Amino acid sequence: MGKSRNFKTFFLLTVLILTMVTVAACSKNTNTPAEEEKPNNEPVASANNAEGTTEVDYSKLPTANLKMTDRWLVVENQDKDPLKAELEKRLNIKLKFESPKEPGYNQALTMMLADGEMTDIVNDGYFLNDFTMKAFKEDMLTDMGAIVAKEPERYKTLNKMFNDPLWKFTNKFMFGDENKNYVMWDFWGLVSPPAGMAMYNGALINEVNGGKTPTTYDEFIAYLYNVKKAKPDVTPLSGRIDAGNNLWIMFSSLFFRTHGVDPYSIEDWNGDAKYEETATSEDAKNVWKEIAKLYADGIIEKDFLTRGSDRIPEAVGNFANGKYAVFLSNSPGAYGIGADWFVQEWKKVNPNAELGKDLMVDTQPITGPKGSANYLLPEVAIAEAATSIYVDSDAPDRALDVIDYIMSNEGQNLKWYGIQGVHYDQIKEDGTVEGFNYEKFRDEVTQIYMPGEDRQEWAPFSNLEKQMYYQIDSALDLMDAIKKGRSFGMEAAAKNNPTLAKYGEAYMAAAKLQPIYEVFAEKIWSTDENLSTIKAKVKQVQDTWYMKFIVGGPEFVESSWSKFVTELQDAGIQQLIDAKNEQAAKLKVDFENLG
């Protein structure tokens, strides 16, 4: 890698000419036509495995030195990783993980691309990342589908995935051709309770409310005022908000969706496949008036509007110390107690804190006059991260061996449970794992790349199909694999706190799911330059006015509402609505035709 593409082309042409001369000089070619068509590195099949499928004998392939890039990894101790060593042994490769941090991951990738120093396998971390699209437009990505098509028996898992309707739909949307596989798209299911849940200081909820968490919107508001009355030195409500960002985390679920509206989303509110906004509705205005009143009455922490992300740990500490009664944020325990950033910060104050006792959560989504505290969630979350093979990789077929293996049932077992006889005893045909040593896996694998993290994750491959345990080889199709995929977040939650797991189940049941084509329809706001600009202007108007509403008071909300509506319309919100409706109708047909 690193050599110029022009030099590579010249070199290959030279080799081709010399080869032709050599062949012409030979007295006779004894190979059969079938033998002549075989690739030089064709894999040799071994005996059938337990599932009856033919395995690839990687020992018959050339040993490949491969590099892989991903974000947010500590790579200094990777040679101590037993899973890496096991993968290298199984696939007959040497693999090195890289994770550039300066001048920033995406900038580093762009510089590596420009210098011709890109690694064999690269993950950009985000859907429609500038790097991936730039690399695609400049023909810097390998068409993995072309390699798989030549040797489908070698890449059985990827062959199944690349021929799946959902996969083809994604390719067609992104590249205009359902059979162009430049990227490993990242699909995953709903893996944990969504953000926006209410969390309660256990001591205060016991003292003020007899230990009972609110179940309705009215009960929630009443509890906040009861705290203010009973404990004047306690701020009833705070939350995770980064100096004005992430307002949806603070308010959307509990305050707005309980009233049948949302301050940002454009969605199908009436079930008629017509997408509309509710940010300018009377119901939305009334919610902002109530939030403004809470702020004016001292119910909501004054500091949260200006608090930067660097002070979030401070806010969590205040909550743990009893300075706040309720905190709105991401759900704790998505990876189990002690793993989530929130619980970690809480435990700095109280190392013996118990989830469900000291830190309490809703036992069910809070209900309001026109709905529950739910979220508009994708039926299947799609393509947040993109994994590719660099076009100038010296061994693209071997890099593809890595991806195919990790996505296979056997590779998924290695990724999530480690080595049999070391980290677990056995995995039954139904996927049940016996004798899994979570602590050993965490200490020997997780913490190699994420020191101090208490979770079940082989970080270098965590962006290759997210936090799900797929059994794609044995699933009917990709959608079946995603829906049946074991969620490690929910498993950990259930193991560590049944109350949180029950909340998650109830929350999922109450969630409003977006069809796949609708999820993709919104991507037009990013892919179309004009719409992307409009989207940014619309959000700026919303964020600016929402801050004004909170601090201005109920009367200000009422008197300035029409001006807000006008500015939002002038920013072009109707163009976003029209574009989503048009795209959703088209993509719905495309997806149904692929099925």
XYZ file of C-alpha atoms in Angstrom:
595
model
C 0.000 0.000 0.000
C 1.096 3.595 -0.448
C 2.334 3.078 -3.992
C 0.732 5.246 -6.639
C -2.064 3.741 -8.686
C -0.279 4.685 -11.933
C 2.779 2.751 -10.909
C 0.660 -0.222 -9.961
C -1.033 -0.198 -13.386
C 2.356 0.000 -15.159
C 3.698 -2.832 -13.060
C 0.730 -5.098 -13.787
C 0.976 -4.421 -17.530
C 4.662 -5.281 -17.489
C 3.964 -8.559 -15.682
C 1.191 -9.365 -18.155
C 3.486 -8.840 -21.186
C 6.245 -10.975 -19.677
C 3.731 -13.689 -18.862
C 2.437 -13.732 -22.439
C 5.992 -14.062 -23.765
C 6.693 -16.925 -21.380
C 3.523 -18.777 -22.354
C 4.295 -18.353 -26.056
C 7.721 -19.862 -25.513
C 6.343 -22.971 -23.862
C 6.138 -26.059 -26.050
C 2.685 -27.058 -24.826
C 0.161 -25.979 -22.186
C -1.068 -29.074 -20.380
C -3.746 -27.321 -18.263
C -7.390 -27.951 -19.050
C -9.632 -24.948 -19.808
C -11.304 -25.359 -16.424
C -7.953 -25.268 -14.681
C -6.889 -22.162 -16.584
C -9.892 -20.230 -15.299
C -9.159 -20.943 -11.647
C -7.708 -18.057 -9.583
C -4.151 -18.619 -8.417
C -5.215 -18.398 -4.790
C -8.373 -20.477 -4.992
C -9.216 -21.739 -1.502
C -9.140 -25.428 -0.777
C -12.254 -26.806 0.889
C -12.002 -29.014 3.943
C -14.551 -31.506 5.228
C -18.045 -30.414 6.072
C -18.515 -28.776 9.447
C -21.275 -29.478 11.965
C -23.739 -27.317 10.065
C -23.141 -29.224 6.850
C -21.493 -26.354 5.009
C -18.080 -26.455 3.393
C -15.378 -24.571 5.256
C -12.505 -22.708 3.663
C -9.033 -23.989 4.416
C -7.306 -20.645 4.944
C -3.958 -22.386 5.520
C -3.834 -23.035 1.772
C -3.999 -19.294 1.089
C -1.005 -16.944 1.191
C -0.370 -15.406 4.594
C -1.473 -11.779 4.380
C -0.282 -8.783 6.373
C -3.360 -6.600 6.841
C -4.094 -3.315 8.559
C -7.469 -2.106 9.773
C -8.473 1.379 10.912
C -11.259 2.229 13.345
C -11.997 5.085 15.707
C -11.665 5.429 19.470
C -9.339 2.503 20.067
C -6.374 2.200 22.389
C -4.116 0.034 20.243
C -0.834 -0.048 22.168
C -1.594 -3.433 23.796
C -3.298 -5.149 20.865
C -0.671 -7.906 20.776
C -2.044 -9.064 24.146
C -5.508 -9.574 22.645
C -6.284 -13.341 22.575
C -9.096 -12.889 20.039
C -6.801 -11.130 17.595
C -4.287 -13.956 17.921
C -7.044 -16.515 17.417
C -8.388 -14.722 14.331
C -4.885 -14.550 12.861
C -4.418 -18.279 13.433
C -7.783 -19.239 11.971
C -7.455 -17.074 8.855
C -3.678 -17.341 8.320
C -3.170 -13.581 8.498
C -1.240 -10.962 10.408
C -3.548 -8.125 11.451
C -2.693 -4.720 12.873
C -5.290 -2.276 14.216
C -4.759 1.466 13.839
C -6.769 4.329 15.333
C -5.479 7.791 14.398
C -6.609 10.538 16.746
C -4.945 13.659 15.339
C -6.005 15.993 13.818
C -9.281 14.124 14.274
C -10.331 10.708 12.999
C -12.133 11.781 9.825
C -9.486 14.341 8.947
C -6.822 11.691 9.489
C -8.616 9.316 7.103
C -8.812 12.014 4.450
C -5.079 12.707 4.802
C -4.269 8.989 4.598
C -6.403 8.735 1.469
C -4.652 11.693 -0.162
C -1.215 10.284 0.691
C -2.046 6.791 -0.569
C -1.415 5.368 2.893
C -4.871 4.001 3.648
C -5.156 0.703 5.507
C -6.635 -2.409 3.885
C -9.867 -2.232 5.912
C -11.296 1.063 7.117
C -14.368 2.020 9.118
C -15.521 5.629 8.859
C -17.876 5.466 11.838
C -20.828 7.391 10.419
C -23.471 7.068 7.725
C -22.759 9.197 4.670
C -19.499 10.309 6.181
C -17.535 12.708 3.985
C -14.667 10.237 3.849
C -16.695 7.320 2.487
C -18.451 9.399 -0.148
C -15.214 11.100 -1.165
C -13.439 7.753 -1.431
C -16.300 6.310 -3.481
C -16.406 9.240 -5.897
C -12.658 9.002 -6.398
C -12.789 5.230 -7.084
C -10.815 4.471 -3.947
C -13.053 1.667 -2.653
C -13.024 -1.975 -3.711
C -16.221 -3.452 -5.116
C -16.439 -6.349 -2.697
C -19.386 -7.805 -4.586
C -17.224 -8.420 -7.653
C -14.799 -10.500 -5.573
C -17.611 -12.425 -3.910
C -19.304 -13.134 -7.245
C -16.140 -14.865 -8.510
C -15.878 -17.110 -5.439
C -19.287 -17.363 -3.749
C -18.329 -20.591 -1.959
C -15.367 -18.866 -0.342
C -17.453 -15.925 0.857
C -20.689 -17.706 1.708
C -21.925 -15.282 4.345
C -21.277 -12.193 2.253
C -22.763 -13.864 -0.803
C -25.966 -14.342 1.165
C -25.914 -10.763 2.442
C -25.105 -9.155 -0.899
C -28.066 -10.927 -2.510
C -30.483 -9.904 0.227
C -33.314 -7.452 -0.692
C -32.519 -5.116 2.218
C -28.847 -5.004 1.249
C -29.627 -4.417 -2.418
C -32.062 -1.660 -1.455
C -29.304 0.116 0.469
C -26.840 -0.177 -2.399
C -29.374 1.161 -4.892
C -30.175 4.106 -2.662
C -26.528 4.947 -2.045
C -24.811 4.110 -5.310
C -27.642 3.821 -7.821
C -26.892 0.139 -8.404
C -28.149 -2.628 -6.146
C -25.188 -4.864 -7.047
C -22.392 -2.404 -6.239
C -20.994 -3.456 -2.872
C -18.403 -0.859 -1.980
C -19.409 -0.707 1.670
C -20.385 -3.018 4.503
C -23.492 -1.241 5.741
C -24.181 -1.249 9.434
C -27.606 -2.670 10.292
C -28.793 -3.326 13.808
C -31.953 -3.764 15.807
C -33.386 -1.788 18.690
C -30.844 -2.781 21.275
C -31.619 -0.832 24.436
C -34.132 1.549 26.018
C -33.912 4.789 24.009
C -32.708 8.091 25.386
C -34.975 10.493 27.205
C -36.119 8.421 30.157
C -36.643 10.014 33.559
C -34.293 8.969 36.345
C -34.936 9.682 40.004
C -32.781 10.137 43.076
C -33.955 7.172 45.136
C -33.661 8.864 48.517
C -35.787 11.817 47.374
C -38.436 9.749 45.587
C -38.814 7.700 48.787
C -39.011 10.743 51.052
C -41.326 12.862 48.903
C -43.370 10.309 46.966
C -43.316 7.141 49.046
C -40.950 5.432 46.609
C -43.462 5.526 43.740
C -42.268 6.857 40.400
C -44.809 8.824 38.326
C -46.691 6.988 35.588
C -48.590 9.923 34.035
C -47.550 13.349 32.851
C -49.704 15.056 35.485
C -48.156 12.915 38.233
C -44.691 13.815 36.943
C -45.360 17.573 37.038
C -46.970 17.244 40.467
C -43.920 15.405 41.794
C -41.610 18.198 40.629
C -43.649 20.807 42.486
C -43.908 18.584 45.572
C -40.112 18.342 45.670
C -39.866 22.131 45.428
C -42.231 22.494 48.348
C -40.790 19.752 50.575
C -37.099 20.292 49.756
C -36.481 23.992 48.902
C -32.736 23.446 48.536
C -33.201 20.746 45.879
C -33.614 21.556 42.185
C -36.474 19.340 41.022
C -35.403 18.820 37.392
C -32.133 18.811 35.476
C -30.734 16.848 32.587
C -28.079 16.170 30.034
C -27.952 19.091 27.667
C -24.756 20.411 26.150
C -24.989 24.211 26.158
C -28.178 24.250 24.146
C -27.668 21.084 22.136
C -29.612 17.851 22.486
C -32.854 19.517 23.509
C -34.640 16.432 22.232
C -32.973 14.386 24.968
C -34.150 16.836 27.592
C -37.711 17.449 26.484
C -38.968 15.671 23.395
C -39.990 12.277 24.702
C -41.507 13.139 28.052
C -42.886 16.623 27.418
C -43.845 16.678 23.746
C -44.654 13.168 22.609
C -46.958 12.713 25.571
C -48.951 15.512 23.907
C -48.846 13.996 20.430
C -46.269 16.393 18.957
C -42.529 16.732 18.468
C -40.443 19.934 18.274
C -38.235 18.605 15.463
C -39.498 15.547 13.615
C -41.414 15.354 10.352
C -43.396 12.146 10.468
C -46.581 10.289 9.605
C -48.788 11.424 12.482
C -52.121 10.102 11.183
C -51.152 6.774 9.636
C -51.951 7.998 6.120
C -48.354 7.962 4.786
C -48.395 11.764 4.701
C -45.463 13.353 6.490
C -46.026 16.558 8.436
C -44.399 18.692 11.112
C -46.039 19.501 14.447
C -43.454 22.009 15.697
C -45.766 24.910 14.791
C -48.949 23.379 16.228
C -51.026 24.786 19.091
C -50.188 21.718 21.172
C -46.472 22.384 20.705
C -46.952 26.011 21.705
C -48.777 24.970 24.890
C -45.999 22.556 25.838
C -43.395 25.306 25.469
C -45.530 27.540 27.669
C -45.561 24.879 30.376
C -41.793 24.336 30.119
C -41.274 28.107 30.339
C -43.417 28.175 33.488
C -41.396 25.360 35.046
C -38.236 27.308 34.341
C -39.670 30.540 35.756
C -40.896 28.731 38.885
C -37.430 27.355 39.607
C -38.420 23.761 38.812
C -35.850 23.396 36.018
C -32.187 24.017 36.791
C -31.164 27.463 35.567
C -27.624 26.383 34.704
C -28.547 23.673 32.228
C -28.902 26.096 29.290
C -25.269 27.185 29.491
C -23.624 24.061 30.874
C -21.104 22.614 28.419
C -20.511 18.940 27.786
C -17.379 19.102 29.954
C -19.623 19.758 32.959
C -22.006 16.849 32.458
C -20.101 14.674 34.975
C -20.491 17.527 37.467
C -24.245 17.536 36.872
C -24.467 13.772 37.376
C -22.514 14.137 40.593
C -24.975 16.787 41.787
C -27.820 14.407 41.012
C -26.151 11.584 42.949
C -25.589 13.938 45.901
C -29.264 14.817 46.044
C -29.034 18.324 44.563
C -31.415 17.293 41.750
C -34.496 15.132 42.197
C -35.024 14.106 38.564
C -32.559 13.855 35.687
C -33.481 13.391 32.018
C -30.813 11.707 29.918
C -29.726 8.610 28.064
C -30.910 5.386 29.592
C -28.459 4.000 32.138
C -27.414 0.398 31.946
C -27.529 -0.092 28.181
C -24.457 -2.283 28.659
C -25.176 -3.217 32.241
C -24.631 -1.498 35.555
C -21.234 0.121 35.860
C -20.752 0.357 32.090
C -22.902 3.317 31.197
C -21.235 6.704 31.565
C -24.086 7.879 33.771
C -23.821 5.041 36.253
C -20.048 5.371 36.274
C -20.274 9.032 37.264
C -22.915 8.219 39.871
C -20.651 5.566 41.398
C -17.864 8.126 41.832
C -20.106 9.695 44.455
C -21.560 6.475 45.815
C -19.516 3.387 44.841
C -22.154 1.099 46.357
C -25.081 2.653 44.503
C -27.727 0.233 43.281
C -29.770 0.731 40.154
C -33.416 0.470 41.191
C -32.745 1.666 44.716
C -30.382 4.638 44.873
C -30.877 5.447 41.194
C -34.447 4.719 40.115
C -35.999 4.740 36.657
C -39.493 4.765 35.218
C -41.143 1.365 35.402
C -43.043 2.213 32.213
C -43.240 5.075 29.709
C -45.038 8.073 31.172
C -48.404 8.630 29.521
C -49.909 11.993 28.656
C -53.146 13.391 27.235
C -52.272 12.437 23.640
C -49.649 9.744 23.848
C -46.820 8.207 25.842
C -43.196 9.142 26.360
C -42.050 7.261 23.296
C -39.756 7.902 20.407
C -40.004 7.739 16.654
C -37.625 4.847 16.105
C -36.497 3.012 12.976
C -37.875 -0.480 12.537
C -34.287 -1.370 11.786
C -31.509 1.123 12.359
C -29.509 1.438 9.182
C -26.017 2.227 7.995
C -24.614 4.479 10.678
C -21.136 3.134 10.090
C -19.515 2.012 6.863
C -16.677 -0.500 6.546
C -14.759 -0.649 3.257
C -11.706 -2.189 1.628
C -9.237 0.265 0.141
C -8.793 -0.132 -3.617
C -4.994 -0.245 -3.334
C -4.965 -3.008 -0.756
C -2.305 -5.568 -1.648
C -4.651 -8.401 -0.632
C -8.282 -7.347 -1.041
C -9.434 -10.968 -1.175
C -7.773 -11.693 2.170
C -9.194 -8.518 3.686
C -12.573 -9.762 2.520
C -11.865 -13.095 4.215
C -11.715 -11.164 7.497
C -15.043 -9.410 6.924
C -16.767 -12.573 5.727
C -15.486 -14.549 8.697
C -16.496 -11.943 11.282
C -20.016 -11.850 9.805
C -20.352 -15.661 9.820
C -21.912 -17.552 12.707
C -18.477 -18.766 13.792
C -17.013 -15.280 13.574
C -19.896 -13.814 15.557
C -19.290 -16.381 18.282
C -15.646 -15.318 18.441
C -16.553 -11.618 18.365
C -19.057 -11.754 21.212
C -18.054 -14.734 23.347
C -14.382 -15.271 22.674
C -12.618 -18.615 22.474
C -14.321 -21.869 23.383
C -12.671 -23.488 26.379
C -11.211 -20.148 27.417
C -14.112 -17.704 27.666
C -17.082 -20.087 27.376
C -17.830 -23.806 27.429
C -20.131 -24.276 24.453
C -22.741 -22.617 22.270
C -25.752 -24.791 21.513
C -27.570 -24.937 18.186
C -30.268 -22.580 19.488
C -27.595 -19.983 20.330
C -27.644 -20.617 24.075
C -24.215 -19.983 25.562
C -23.041 -22.136 28.432
C -20.275 -21.261 30.846
C -19.539 -17.765 29.548
C -17.007 -15.991 31.765
C -17.993 -12.356 31.331
C -15.314 -10.984 33.634
C -12.534 -12.861 31.843
C -13.771 -11.655 28.446
C -14.041 -8.078 29.713
C -10.565 -8.079 31.251
C -8.769 -9.869 28.408
C -10.613 -8.394 25.413
C -12.742 -5.322 26.106
C -10.218 -3.496 28.218
C -7.363 -4.020 25.766
C -8.924 -1.368 23.519
C -11.200 0.438 26.007
C -9.393 0.506 29.375
C -11.749 0.770 32.315
C -14.900 -0.098 30.345
C -17.177 -2.732 31.832
C -18.857 -4.190 28.756
C -18.885 -7.153 26.412
C -17.270 -5.801 23.259
C -14.414 -6.586 20.909
C -13.941 -2.934 20.004
C -12.033 -3.175 16.684
C -15.043 -4.889 15.108
C -17.790 -3.147 17.080
C -18.756 -0.977 14.097
C -19.143 -4.006 11.844
C -22.838 -4.660 12.592
C -22.976 -2.909 15.947
C -24.036 -4.393 19.274
C -25.901 -7.367 17.839
C -25.202 -11.097 17.831
C -26.236 -12.092 14.318
C -26.651 -15.616 13.057
C -26.899 -14.614 9.413
C -25.755 -17.987 8.103
C -28.727 -19.740 9.687
C -31.293 -16.928 9.325
C -33.930 -16.757 6.596
C -32.642 -13.374 5.424
C -30.958 -10.239 6.717
C -34.140 -8.807 8.220
C -34.759 -12.084 10.024
C -31.211 -12.040 11.383
C -31.553 -8.449 12.575
C -34.880 -9.020 14.301
C -33.691 -12.214 15.962
C -30.275 -10.842 16.769
C -29.453 -11.063 20.423
C -29.200 -7.630 22.016
C -26.304 -7.430 24.426
C -27.610 -4.165 25.814
C -30.935 -5.639 26.844
C -29.314 -8.852 28.043
C -26.999 -6.901 30.315
C -29.870 -4.766 31.557
C -31.962 -7.825 32.340
C -29.074 -9.478 34.157
C -28.171 -6.473 36.245
C -31.571 -4.931 36.868
C -34.904 -6.552 35.978
C -36.737 -3.231 36.496
C -34.705 -1.559 33.785
C -35.222 -4.523 31.476
C -38.981 -4.370 32.002
C -38.901 -0.664 31.270
C -37.011 -1.353 28.081
C -39.544 -3.942 26.972
C -42.436 -1.574 27.687
C -40.653 1.299 25.984
C -40.042 -0.755 22.857
C -43.686 -1.813 22.805
C -44.759 1.838 22.984
C -42.258 3.058 20.388
C -43.489 4.346 17.049
C -41.535 2.470 14.403
C -40.464 3.956 11.104
C -40.557 1.669 8.048
C -37.210 1.196 6.360
C -38.097 3.287 3.330
C -39.054 6.192 5.589
C -35.721 6.034 7.396
C -33.952 6.273 4.049
C -36.265 9.025 2.819
C -34.845 11.419 5.398
C -31.327 10.876 4.029
C -32.271 13.153 1.134
C -31.847 16.001 3.598
C -28.159 15.092 3.778
C -27.424 13.945 0.238
C -29.020 16.916 -1.503
C -26.800 19.988 -1.007
C -29.684 22.468 -1.166
C -31.842 20.487 1.249
C -28.885 20.019 3.581
C -28.508 23.803 3.760
C -32.230 24.219 4.374
C -32.176 21.568 7.101
C -29.381 23.433 8.882
C -31.304 26.728 8.665
C -34.499 25.126 9.968
C -32.708 23.592 12.926
C -30.971 26.878 13.704
C -34.333 28.658 13.812
C -35.764 25.944 16.037
C -32.845 25.834 18.463
C -32.668 29.626 18.747
C -36.368 30.065 19.410
C -36.626 27.122 21.776
C -34.007 28.682 24.028
C -35.899 31.969 23.924
C -39.153 30.215 24.811
C -37.648 28.535 27.876
C -36.213 31.685 29.429
C -38.824 34.138 28.115
C -41.783 32.857 30.081
C -45.274 31.695 29.017
C -46.386 35.176 27.934
C -43.373 35.517 25.665
C -44.152 32.179 24.021
C -47.692 33.297 23.306
C -46.783 36.753 22.001
C -43.884 35.633 19.774
C -45.296 32.360 18.461
C -46.445 33.712 15.096
C -42.995 35.193 14.465
C -41.397 31.813 15.192
C -43.778 30.099 12.766
C -43.020 32.647 10.057
C -39.255 32.281 10.470
C -39.540 28.501 10.334
C -41.551 28.678 7.126
C -39.144 31.196 5.617
C -36.242 28.874 6.452
C -37.820 26.283 4.149
C -39.381 23.659 6.398
C -42.077 22.961 3.796
C -39.370 22.009 1.291
C -38.091 19.402 3.742
C -41.616 18.059 4.176
C -42.225 17.877 0.429
C -38.875 16.178 -0.191
C -39.514 13.516 2.446
C -42.997 12.785 1.094
C -41.668 12.453 -2.452
C -38.707 10.293 -1.437
C -40.735 8.036 0.864
C -43.299 7.306 -1.871
C -40.553 6.440 -4.364
C -38.460 4.370 -1.974
C -41.482 2.441 -0.760
C -42.047 1.218 -4.310
C -38.338 0.441 -4.774
C -38.181 -1.583 -1.567
C -41.363 -3.521 -2.289
C -40.089 -4.372 -5.767
C -36.831 -5.684 -4.331
C -38.653 -7.909 -1.873
